[in-house]
Amino acid sequence: MLLEVQDLKKHFPARGGGTVRAVDGVSFAVDAGQTFALVGESGCGKTTIARQLLLLERPSAGAIRFDGQDVMSLDRKGVLAYRRQVQAVFQDPSSSLNPRLKVSMLLAEPLLAHGQGGDRAALRARLLELLEIVGLPPGALELYPHEFSGGQRQRIAVARALALRPRLLVLDEPTSALDVSIRAQIVNLLAEIQRSFGLAYVVIAHDLALVEHFSSAVGVMYLGNIAESGPSSAVFGSPRHPYTQALLGSAPRPDPDHQPAEGLILGDIGSALHPPPGCKFHPRCPRALPACAAETPPMRRLDPAAGAAMPAHQAACHLLQ
Ligand SMILES: Nc1ncnc2c1ncn2[C@@H]1O[C@H](COP(=O)(O)OP(=O)(O)OP(=O)(O)O)[C@@H](O)[C@H]1O
Ligand code: SF4
Ligand SMILES: [Mg+2]
């Protein structure tokens, strides 16, 4: 496995006292060349996970292993090497790209910061190569971010993320700030880049149709936990957790014959500051049992016969015990 996240937790002190359990014990793994998607409603902890992976914050508990190495115990040199290999693309390229820098500098910056610029000719050749990978013309080097469309700006952000030849990209809602009409172009570009370079992706997305086609495996998050995870085909094809079923039923689906499952109506998401006891989904669950308010359901594997090489299809729900 390239990346293994085990029982990751991130708790923040809340302003008025108490603890925000933003991420509360999350585990998943991603192999080279594969995409793991994290989906779930606003506030369920997706970006907080991304920030831990990018070492922007220190987890409260749990382990992140990259290439078999415990990331939390890396020395300074190890951290630098990790930062080279794990790069990010964020939602809004207008705020992630410094508007005062030309594209040439935006792309050169990570290379120079890591002493990988080489001589002038080598650097220029690499910048042109990066532009070609993301489908922008050489003339783009001399322009500023505001001179591009939103889709082109996201291409620049992708090129910058690729500059150091990373092995993993963390993509936090990479298309949701873009016009609907150009989202598919960026998704296709990311898929093509993955095929060409064998990159692994952790992608955070709201657009379930995108996730279904783009990811090999998916984790459905609810208030800091993964409610259900597994191969995308299994989770989307036969969702087993009531929350996943509700989420898929309420999402616009490409299949016009698809009807939302009966009785699954989503109310407000609860709070990570005062999460409900037992199964955190119980106040909204149409199938809740008395035990659900008292006992936290453990993650249970649903496909014991599937090969070990596949990510397991698993869910945390008392109905599945
Ligand atoms: N620095 C912080 N201090 C306190 N609480 C925080 C902090 N960062 C995030 N949170 C809280 O943690 C929870 C998870 O936030 P997070 O941004 O990870 O959600 P998300 O799934 O990315 O949501 P969205 O889909 O809206 O981007 C939220 O309740 C949020 O308010
Ligand atoms: S554990 Fe209970 S409340 Fe939670 S999803 Fe399953 S049935 Fe619903
Ligand atoms: Mg977020």
mmCIF file of C-alpha atoms in Angstrom, residues 12-136:
data_model
loop_
_atom_site.group_PDB
_atom_site.id
_atom_site.type_symbol
_atom_site.label_atom_id
_atom_site.label_comp_id
_atom_site.label_asym_id
_atom_site.label_seq_id
_atom_site.Cartn_x
_atom_site.Cartn_y
_atom_site.Cartn_z
ATOM 1 C CA PHE A 12 -10.253 20.691 18.181
ATOM 2 C CA PRO A 13 -10.951 22.618 21.372
ATOM 3 C CA ALA A 14 -14.285 24.381 20.790
ATOM 4 C CA ARG A 15 -14.546 28.115 21.388
ATOM 5 C CA GLY A 16 -17.142 27.893 24.134
ATOM 6 C CA GLY A 17 -15.466 24.864 25.752
ATOM 7 C CA GLY A 18 -15.835 21.215 24.831
ATOM 8 C CA THR A 19 -14.261 19.326 21.956
ATOM 9 C CA VAL A 20 -15.058 19.266 18.243
ATOM 10 C CA ARG A 21 -14.512 15.684 17.145
ATOM 11 C CA ALA A 22 -13.926 16.647 13.494
ATOM 12 C CA VAL A 23 -12.322 13.305 12.609
ATOM 13 C CA ASP A 24 -13.052 10.517 15.036
ATOM 14 C CA GLY A 25 -11.325 7.291 14.002
ATOM 15 C CA VAL A 26 -10.983 6.993 10.239
ATOM 16 C CA SER A 27 -9.135 4.209 8.401
ATOM 17 C CA PHE A 28 -8.516 3.698 4.689
ATOM 18 C CA ALA A 29 -5.732 2.775 2.288
ATOM 19 C CA VAL A 30 -4.739 3.747 -1.244
ATOM 20 C CA ASP A 31 -2.456 1.851 -3.587
ATOM 21 C CA ALA A 32 -0.308 3.365 -6.356
ATOM 22 C CA GLY A 33 -2.382 4.269 -9.391
ATOM 23 C CA GLN A 34 -5.659 4.070 -7.442
ATOM 24 C CA THR A 35 -8.205 6.652 -6.345
ATOM 25 C CA PHE A 36 -9.861 6.688 -2.955
ATOM 26 C CA ALA A 37 -12.778 9.100 -2.679
ATOM 27 C CA LEU A 38 -14.128 10.632 0.520
ATOM 28 C CA VAL A 39 -17.740 11.733 0.325
ATOM 29 C CA GLY A 40 -20.222 13.050 2.867
ATOM 30 C CA GLU A 41 -22.121 16.159 3.850
ATOM 31 C CA SER A 42 -20.575 19.492 4.721
ATOM 32 C CA GLY A 43 -18.780 19.407 8.070
ATOM 33 C CA CYS A 44 -18.270 15.639 8.256
ATOM 34 C CA GLY A 45 -14.470 16.024 8.393
ATOM 35 C CA LYS A 46 -13.220 15.554 4.820
ATOM 36 C CA THR A 47 -10.987 18.626 4.615
ATOM 37 C CA THR A 48 -9.671 17.963 8.105
ATOM 38 C CA ILE A 49 -8.433 14.565 6.873
ATOM 39 C CA ALA A 50 -6.825 16.240 3.839
ATOM 40 C CA ARG A 51 -5.042 18.707 6.125
ATOM 41 C CA GLN A 52 -3.620 15.879 8.257
ATOM 42 C CA LEU A 53 -2.392 14.062 5.123
ATOM 43 C CA LEU A 54 -0.670 17.246 3.961
ATOM 44 C CA LEU A 55 0.958 17.736 7.391
ATOM 45 C CA LEU A 56 -0.726 21.117 7.782
ATOM 46 C CA GLU A 57 -1.914 19.960 11.207
ATOM 47 C CA ARG A 58 -0.907 17.231 13.585
ATOM 48 C CA PRO A 59 -3.452 14.455 14.144
ATOM 49 C CA SER A 60 -4.751 13.992 17.698
ATOM 50 C CA ALA A 61 -4.331 10.234 17.352
ATOM 51 C CA GLY A 62 -3.902 7.468 14.818
ATOM 52 C CA ALA A 63 -1.322 6.655 12.186
ATOM 53 C CA ILE A 64 -0.509 7.736 8.641
ATOM 54 C CA ARG A 65 1.888 5.415 6.833
ATOM 55 C CA PHE A 66 3.380 6.288 3.453
ATOM 56 C CA ASP A 67 5.334 3.621 1.648
ATOM 57 C CA GLY A 68 5.295 1.631 4.892
ATOM 58 C CA GLN A 69 6.821 4.470 6.936
ATOM 59 C CA ASP A 70 5.130 6.142 9.871
ATOM 60 C CA VAL A 71 4.765 9.757 8.714
ATOM 61 C CA MET A 72 4.490 11.162 12.257
ATOM 62 C CA SER A 73 7.935 9.921 13.202
ATOM 63 C CA LEU A 74 9.801 11.151 10.114
ATOM 64 C CA ASP A 75 12.826 13.373 10.734
ATOM 65 C CA ARG A 76 13.201 16.761 8.968
ATOM 66 C CA LYS A 77 14.660 15.168 5.851
ATOM 67 C CA GLY A 78 11.928 12.563 5.800
ATOM 68 C CA VAL A 79 9.248 15.234 6.090
ATOM 69 C CA LEU A 80 10.735 17.145 3.132
ATOM 70 C CA ALA A 81 10.750 13.968 1.046
ATOM 71 C CA TYR A 82 7.132 13.277 2.059
ATOM 72 C CA ARG A 83 6.081 16.815 1.111
ATOM 73 C CA ARG A 84 7.649 16.329 -2.332
ATOM 74 C CA GLN A 85 5.741 13.111 -2.857
ATOM 75 C CA VAL A 86 2.359 14.232 -1.561
ATOM 76 C CA GLN A 87 0.908 17.289 -3.268
ATOM 77 C CA ALA A 88 -2.462 18.999 -3.176
ATOM 78 C CA VAL A 89 -5.047 20.569 -5.455
ATOM 79 C CA PHE A 90 -7.717 22.658 -3.750
ATOM 80 C CA GLN A 91 -11.200 23.700 -4.681
ATOM 81 C CA ASP A 92 -10.627 27.254 -5.780
ATOM 82 C CA PRO A 93 -7.587 27.955 -7.963
ATOM 83 C CA SER A 94 -8.218 31.701 -7.643
ATOM 84 C CA SER A 95 -7.276 31.592 -3.987
ATOM 85 C CA SER A 96 -4.637 28.846 -4.161
ATOM 86 C CA LEU A 97 -2.547 30.604 -6.854
ATOM 87 C CA ASN A 98 -0.712 33.807 -5.907
ATOM 88 C CA PRO A 99 -2.210 36.444 -8.277
ATOM 89 C CA ARG A 100 1.023 38.452 -8.355
ATOM 90 C CA LEU A 101 3.126 35.653 -9.839
ATOM 91 C CA LYS A 102 3.363 34.717 -13.501
ATOM 92 C CA VAL A 103 2.661 31.095 -14.368
ATOM 93 C CA SER A 104 6.397 30.542 -14.958
ATOM 94 C CA MET A 105 7.078 31.440 -11.312
ATOM 95 C CA LEU A 106 4.026 29.594 -9.980
ATOM 96 C CA LEU A 107 5.297 26.387 -11.581
ATOM 97 C CA ALA A 108 8.976 26.972 -10.792
ATOM 98 C CA GLU A 109 8.396 27.807 -7.128
ATOM 99 C CA PRO A 110 7.987 24.257 -5.781
ATOM 100 C CA LEU A 111 10.980 23.075 -7.823
ATOM 101 C CA LEU A 112 13.186 25.900 -6.545
ATOM 102 C CA ALA A 113 11.973 25.473 -2.954
ATOM 103 C CA HIS A 114 13.077 21.825 -3.042
ATOM 104 C CA GLY A 115 16.349 22.505 -4.898
ATOM 105 C CA GLN A 116 15.096 20.672 -7.990
ATOM 106 C CA GLY A 117 15.205 23.573 -10.464
ATOM 107 C CA GLY A 118 18.365 22.535 -12.301
ATOM 108 C CA ASP A 119 19.940 25.057 -14.687
ATOM 109 C CA ARG A 120 17.869 27.639 -16.592
ATOM 110 C CA ALA A 121 17.417 25.480 -19.671
ATOM 111 C CA ALA A 122 16.397 22.411 -17.671
ATOM 112 C CA LEU A 123 13.947 24.437 -15.604
ATOM 113 C CA ARG A 124 12.338 25.991 -18.690
ATOM 114 C CA ALA A 125 12.059 22.580 -20.349
ATOM 115 C CA ARG A 126 10.344 21.176 -17.256
ATOM 116 C CA LEU A 127 7.895 24.102 -17.094
ATOM 117 C CA LEU A 128 6.963 23.628 -20.757
ATOM 118 C CA GLU A 129 6.544 19.912 -20.146
ATOM 119 C CA LEU A 130 4.209 20.623 -17.218
ATOM 120 C CA LEU A 131 2.095 22.950 -19.373
ATOM 121 C CA GLU A 132 1.885 20.310 -22.067
ATOM 122 C CA ILE A 133 0.723 17.687 -19.565
ATOM 123 C CA VAL A 134 -2.190 19.904 -18.505
ATOM 124 C CA GLY A 135 -2.991 21.049 -22.048
ATOM 125 C CA LEU A 136 -1.883 24.690 -21.905
#
